[in-house]
Each structure stands twice: as structure tokens, then as C-alpha cells.
Amino acid sequence: MSKTETVSFQTTLMVRDTCLCLHVQRAARALARQFDELLRPVGLTNGQFSLMMSLNRPEPAKIGQLSTLLAMDRTTLTANLKPLERRGLVQILVDPADKRSRRLVLTPEGHALLAEALPIWKQAHADLDARLGAGAPDRLRADLITLS
């Protein structure tokens, strides 16, 4: 294609209607807004809830482990941790085995807030699963895991 050629509007419509990436992004944004709204009473966003849930483990998580799990680069993860740390929900510790590394742990306040938020999340998922219909949520989760 030369610099003077353009893409037809019909092609734009075809991409709009068939692009899996676009549809997944739109659905992700819509779901994120819904969960943000539902979690607002406990003062969390869906991203903060997911981040805190990923810290709910027997041993403090390494930043690298968490960034891999959440498919997030370390810089973005660190930026997302800051508000939770300021609120006293998450603590960043020096790794005793490697002083250059950091480990992340929920504080008692973080555990309490996560326990308060969990019933909201469960109800939101039950409603979403019902909207999608029998079997569809499990198929969708499996397909999304395949893509990631």
C-alpha cells in the first residue's frame, strides 16, 4: 500500500465487527467499571481487589511473582501498590534471603477489608454467571486462559 492509499470504511467496519482484541478490551473495560462501582462502598477498585486477593497467601509474595500472575510490568505493579500501602492495607518488606528484593504482604487491615469485599465480589460473579447462562462462564474462563 502506498502512502496515498487509504483503508476503506468497509474495512474499518469489518475490523470493528471481527477484532477479538477490540471485543475483549471493551468487555474488560465494561466489567471493570461494573466491579469498580460494586466495590466502591468498601473503597476498592476491581484492580485493587485482584491485587489484594493475589497477596492472600501463606508466604509473602515476591514482586516478580505477582507481576507475572497479574500480567503487569513491575513499574505498573509498584504504582498500583502505593495507594494500598499508604492506606495501610499492604506492606512492602525487604526479602530476608535477598536484601535487594522486596516481598509483599497484606496487613491485618488489608485482610479485614478483603474479607469485607469478598461477598460483594461473590454476588457480582453470581449475577454475571447468570447473565451469561449455563456453562458459558466456565467456557469463557477456559478460553481466556488459553489466550493468556
PDB file of C-alpha atoms in Angstrom:
ATOM      1  CA  MET A   1       0.000   0.000   0.000  1.00  0.00           C
ATOM      2  CA  SER A   2       1.449   3.372  -0.974  1.00  0.00           C
ATOM      3  CA  LYS A   3       1.326   6.442   1.259  1.00  0.00           C
ATOM      4  CA  THR A   4      -1.591   7.856  -0.739  1.00  0.00           C
ATOM      5  CA  GLU A   5      -3.822   4.802  -0.407  1.00  0.00           C
ATOM      6  CA  THR A   6      -6.413   4.695   2.349  1.00  0.00           C
ATOM      7  CA  VAL A   7      -8.255   1.950   4.142  1.00  0.00           C
ATOM      8  CA  SER A   8     -11.899   1.761   3.139  1.00  0.00           C
ATOM      9  CA  PHE A   9     -14.669   2.382   5.633  1.00  0.00           C
ATOM     10  CA  GLN A  10     -15.960  -1.123   4.862  1.00  0.00           C
ATOM     11  CA  THR A  11     -12.621  -2.480   6.115  1.00  0.00           C
ATOM     12  CA  THR A  12     -12.974  -0.383   9.261  1.00  0.00           C
ATOM     13  CA  LEU A  13     -16.408  -1.890   9.873  1.00  0.00           C
ATOM     14  CA  MET A  14     -15.098  -5.397   9.256  1.00  0.00           C
ATOM     15  CA  VAL A  15     -12.280  -4.885  11.769  1.00  0.00           C
ATOM     16  CA  ARG A  16     -14.732  -3.375  14.275  1.00  0.00           C
ATOM     17  CA  ASP A  17     -17.028  -6.362  13.957  1.00  0.00           C
ATOM     18  CA  THR A  18     -14.416  -9.145  13.959  1.00  0.00           C
ATOM     19  CA  CYS A  19     -11.440  -7.972  16.044  1.00  0.00           C
ATOM     20  CA  LEU A  20     -11.190 -10.242  19.087  1.00  0.00           C
ATOM     21  CA  CYS A  21      -8.741  -7.891  20.774  1.00  0.00           C
ATOM     22  CA  LEU A  22     -11.187  -4.980  20.499  1.00  0.00           C
ATOM     23  CA  HIS A  23     -14.086  -7.044  21.851  1.00  0.00           C
ATOM     24  CA  VAL A  24     -12.060  -8.433  24.759  1.00  0.00           C
ATOM     25  CA  GLN A  25     -10.818  -4.922  25.632  1.00  0.00           C
ATOM     26  CA  ARG A  26     -14.334  -3.471  25.504  1.00  0.00           C
ATOM     27  CA  ALA A  27     -15.726  -6.293  27.639  1.00  0.00           C
ATOM     28  CA  ALA A  28     -12.850  -5.946  30.115  1.00  0.00           C
ATOM     29  CA  ARG A  29     -13.471  -2.208  30.476  1.00  0.00           C
ATOM     30  CA  ALA A  30     -17.216  -2.721  30.930  1.00  0.00           C
ATOM     31  CA  LEU A  31     -16.686  -5.436  33.551  1.00  0.00           C
ATOM     32  CA  ALA A  32     -14.058  -3.337  35.311  1.00  0.00           C
ATOM     33  CA  ARG A  33     -16.483  -0.396  35.547  1.00  0.00           C
ATOM     34  CA  GLN A  34     -19.200  -2.668  36.959  1.00  0.00           C
ATOM     35  CA  PHE A  35     -16.916  -4.190  39.576  1.00  0.00           C
ATOM     36  CA  ASP A  36     -15.455  -0.769  40.427  1.00  0.00           C
ATOM     37  CA  GLU A  37     -18.965   0.504  41.105  1.00  0.00           C
ATOM     38  CA  LEU A  38     -19.904  -2.507  43.218  1.00  0.00           C
ATOM     39  CA  LEU A  39     -16.681  -2.366  45.257  1.00  0.00           C
ATOM     40  CA  ARG A  40     -16.879   1.395  45.791  1.00  0.00           C
ATOM     41  CA  PRO A  41     -18.668   1.049  49.188  1.00  0.00           C
ATOM     42  CA  VAL A  42     -15.586  -0.708  50.602  1.00  0.00           C
ATOM     43  CA  GLY A  43     -13.206   1.786  48.973  1.00  0.00           C
ATOM     44  CA  LEU A  44     -11.595  -0.551  46.448  1.00  0.00           C
ATOM     45  CA  THR A  45     -11.374  -0.784  42.691  1.00  0.00           C
ATOM     46  CA  ASN A  46     -11.557  -4.153  40.969  1.00  0.00           C
ATOM     47  CA  GLY A  47      -7.827  -3.907  40.259  1.00  0.00           C
ATOM     48  CA  GLN A  48      -7.053  -3.292  43.919  1.00  0.00           C
ATOM     49  CA  PHE A  49      -9.298  -6.186  44.926  1.00  0.00           C
ATOM     50  CA  SER A  50      -7.485  -8.521  42.498  1.00  0.00           C
ATOM     51  CA  LEU A  51      -4.093  -7.293  43.675  1.00  0.00           C
ATOM     52  CA  MET A  52      -5.001  -7.772  47.324  1.00  0.00           C
ATOM     53  CA  MET A  53      -6.502 -11.198  46.627  1.00  0.00           C
ATOM     54  CA  SER A  54      -3.255 -12.220  44.925  1.00  0.00           C
ATOM     55  CA  LEU A  55      -1.443 -11.299  48.160  1.00  0.00           C
ATOM     56  CA  ASN A  56      -3.707 -13.513  50.244  1.00  0.00           C
ATOM     57  CA  ARG A  57      -1.238 -16.374  50.561  1.00  0.00           C
ATOM     58  CA  PRO A  58       0.677 -18.189  53.288  1.00  0.00           C
ATOM     59  CA  GLU A  59       4.041 -16.593  52.439  1.00  0.00           C
ATOM     60  CA  PRO A  60       4.747 -13.004  51.367  1.00  0.00           C
ATOM     61  CA  ALA A  61       4.837 -12.708  47.565  1.00  0.00           C
ATOM     62  CA  LYS A  62       7.809 -11.558  45.560  1.00  0.00           C
ATOM     63  CA  ILE A  63       7.119  -8.613  43.275  1.00  0.00           C
ATOM     64  CA  GLY A  64       8.218 -10.657  40.246  1.00  0.00           C
ATOM     65  CA  GLN A  65       5.794 -13.462  41.084  1.00  0.00           C
ATOM     66  CA  LEU A  66       2.954 -11.002  41.416  1.00  0.00           C
ATOM     67  CA  SER A  67       3.736  -9.121  38.219  1.00  0.00           C
ATOM     68  CA  THR A  68       3.712 -12.419  36.315  1.00  0.00           C
ATOM     69  CA  LEU A  69       0.448 -13.561  37.903  1.00  0.00           C
ATOM     70  CA  LEU A  70      -1.278 -10.248  37.158  1.00  0.00           C
ATOM     71  CA  ALA A  71       0.335  -9.858  33.697  1.00  0.00           C
ATOM     72  CA  MET A  72       1.574  -6.447  34.784  1.00  0.00           C
ATOM     73  CA  ASP A  73       5.018  -4.911  34.462  1.00  0.00           C
ATOM     74  CA  ARG A  74       6.867  -4.218  37.714  1.00  0.00           C
ATOM     75  CA  THR A  75       6.620  -0.443  37.363  1.00  0.00           C
ATOM     76  CA  THR A  76       2.840  -0.545  36.977  1.00  0.00           C
ATOM     77  CA  LEU A  77       2.545  -3.024  39.832  1.00  0.00           C
ATOM     78  CA  THR A  78       4.612  -0.775  42.096  1.00  0.00           C
ATOM     79  CA  ALA A  79       2.427   2.212  41.176  1.00  0.00           C
ATOM     80  CA  ASN A  80      -0.711   0.189  41.958  1.00  0.00           C
ATOM     81  CA  LEU A  81       0.700  -0.892  45.312  1.00  0.00           C
ATOM     82  CA  LYS A  82       1.408   2.657  46.528  1.00  0.00           C
ATOM     83  CA  PRO A  83      -2.206   3.649  47.382  1.00  0.00           C
ATOM     84  CA  LEU A  84      -2.756   0.322  49.164  1.00  0.00           C
ATOM     85  CA  GLU A  85       0.468   0.785  51.107  1.00  0.00           C
ATOM     86  CA  ARG A  86      -0.484   4.383  52.050  1.00  0.00           C
ATOM     87  CA  ARG A  87      -3.841   3.104  53.349  1.00  0.00           C
ATOM     88  CA  GLY A  88      -2.057   0.512  55.491  1.00  0.00           C
ATOM     89  CA  LEU A  89      -3.546  -2.426  53.586  1.00  0.00           C
ATOM     90  CA  VAL A  90      -0.300  -3.766  52.114  1.00  0.00           C
ATOM     91  CA  GLN A  91       3.209  -3.791  53.486  1.00  0.00           C
ATOM     92  CA  ILE A  92       6.371  -3.971  51.368  1.00  0.00           C
ATOM     93  CA  LEU A  93       9.120  -5.886  53.162  1.00  0.00           C
ATOM     94  CA  VAL A  94      12.791  -6.483  52.440  1.00  0.00           C
ATOM     95  CA  ASP A  95      13.290 -10.117  51.442  1.00  0.00           C
ATOM     96  CA  PRO A  96      15.398 -11.686  54.212  1.00  0.00           C
ATOM     97  CA  ALA A  97      17.026 -14.050  51.686  1.00  0.00           C
ATOM     98  CA  ASP A  98      17.971 -11.248  49.249  1.00  0.00           C
ATOM     99  CA  LYS A  99      18.162  -7.698  50.591  1.00  0.00           C
ATOM    100  CA  ARG A 100      17.728  -6.297  47.052  1.00  0.00           C
ATOM    101  CA  SER A 101      14.339  -7.971  46.643  1.00  0.00           C
ATOM    102  CA  ARG A 102      11.004  -6.990  48.097  1.00  0.00           C
ATOM    103  CA  ARG A 103       8.131  -9.105  49.353  1.00  0.00           C
ATOM    104  CA  LEU A 104       4.521  -8.038  49.667  1.00  0.00           C
ATOM    105  CA  VAL A 105       2.094  -8.911  52.426  1.00  0.00           C
ATOM    106  CA  LEU A 106      -1.426  -7.939  53.410  1.00  0.00           C
ATOM    107  CA  THR A 107      -1.671  -6.195  56.754  1.00  0.00           C
ATOM    108  CA  PRO A 108      -4.382  -7.184  59.241  1.00  0.00           C
ATOM    109  CA  GLU A 109      -6.384  -4.191  57.924  1.00  0.00           C
ATOM    110  CA  GLY A 110      -5.879  -5.488  54.388  1.00  0.00           C
ATOM    111  CA  HIS A 111      -7.141  -8.941  55.355  1.00  0.00           C
ATOM    112  CA  ALA A 112     -10.193  -7.397  57.048  1.00  0.00           C
ATOM    113  CA  LEU A 113     -11.039  -5.246  54.025  1.00  0.00           C
ATOM    114  CA  LEU A 114     -10.586  -8.187  51.666  1.00  0.00           C
ATOM    115  CA  ALA A 115     -12.988 -10.234  53.815  1.00  0.00           C
ATOM    116  CA  GLU A 116     -15.492  -7.364  53.662  1.00  0.00           C
ATOM    117  CA  ALA A 117     -15.172  -7.075  49.867  1.00  0.00           C
ATOM    118  CA  LEU A 118     -15.406 -10.804  49.125  1.00  0.00           C
ATOM    119  CA  PRO A 119     -19.213 -11.145  49.495  1.00  0.00           C
ATOM    120  CA  ILE A 120     -19.645  -8.230  47.056  1.00  0.00           C
ATOM    121  CA  TRP A 121     -17.357  -9.957  44.553  1.00  0.00           C
ATOM    122  CA  LYS A 122     -19.146 -13.298  45.005  1.00  0.00           C
ATOM    123  CA  GLN A 123     -22.569 -11.737  44.382  1.00  0.00           C
ATOM    124  CA  ALA A 124     -21.288  -9.828  41.352  1.00  0.00           C
ATOM    125  CA  HIS A 125     -19.906 -13.059  39.893  1.00  0.00           C
ATOM    126  CA  ALA A 126     -23.108 -14.963  40.593  1.00  0.00           C
ATOM    127  CA  ASP A 127     -25.076 -12.238  38.780  1.00  0.00           C
ATOM    128  CA  LEU A 128     -22.618 -12.223  35.882  1.00  0.00           C
ATOM    129  CA  ASP A 129     -22.648 -16.013  35.589  1.00  0.00           C
ATOM    130  CA  ALA A 130     -26.465 -15.961  35.499  1.00  0.00           C
ATOM    131  CA  ARG A 131     -26.413 -13.326  32.736  1.00  0.00           C
ATOM    132  CA  LEU A 132     -24.039 -15.440  30.659  1.00  0.00           C
ATOM    133  CA  GLY A 133     -26.080 -18.620  31.064  1.00  0.00           C
ATOM    134  CA  ALA A 134     -25.360 -22.233  31.978  1.00  0.00           C
ATOM    135  CA  GLY A 135     -21.863 -23.379  31.105  1.00  0.00           C
ATOM    136  CA  ALA A 136     -20.868 -20.132  29.401  1.00  0.00           C
ATOM    137  CA  PRO A 137     -18.790 -18.666  32.271  1.00  0.00           C
ATOM    138  CA  ASP A 138     -16.624 -21.788  32.529  1.00  0.00           C
ATOM    139  CA  ARG A 139     -16.131 -21.908  28.751  1.00  0.00           C
ATOM    140  CA  LEU A 140     -15.275 -18.200  28.668  1.00  0.00           C
ATOM    141  CA  ARG A 141     -12.767 -18.523  31.526  1.00  0.00           C
ATOM    142  CA  ALA A 142     -11.125 -21.519  29.827  1.00  0.00           C
ATOM    143  CA  ASP A 143     -10.912 -19.668  26.507  1.00  0.00           C
ATOM    144  CA  LEU A 144      -9.432 -16.564  28.141  1.00  0.00           C
ATOM    145  CA  ILE A 145      -6.866 -18.659  29.999  1.00  0.00           C
ATOM    146  CA  THR A 146      -5.916 -20.276  26.700  1.00  0.00           C
ATOM    147  CA  LEU A 147      -5.290 -16.830  25.216  1.00  0.00           C
ATOM    148  CA  SER A 148      -3.161 -15.679  28.108  1.00  0.00           C
TER     149      SER A 148
END
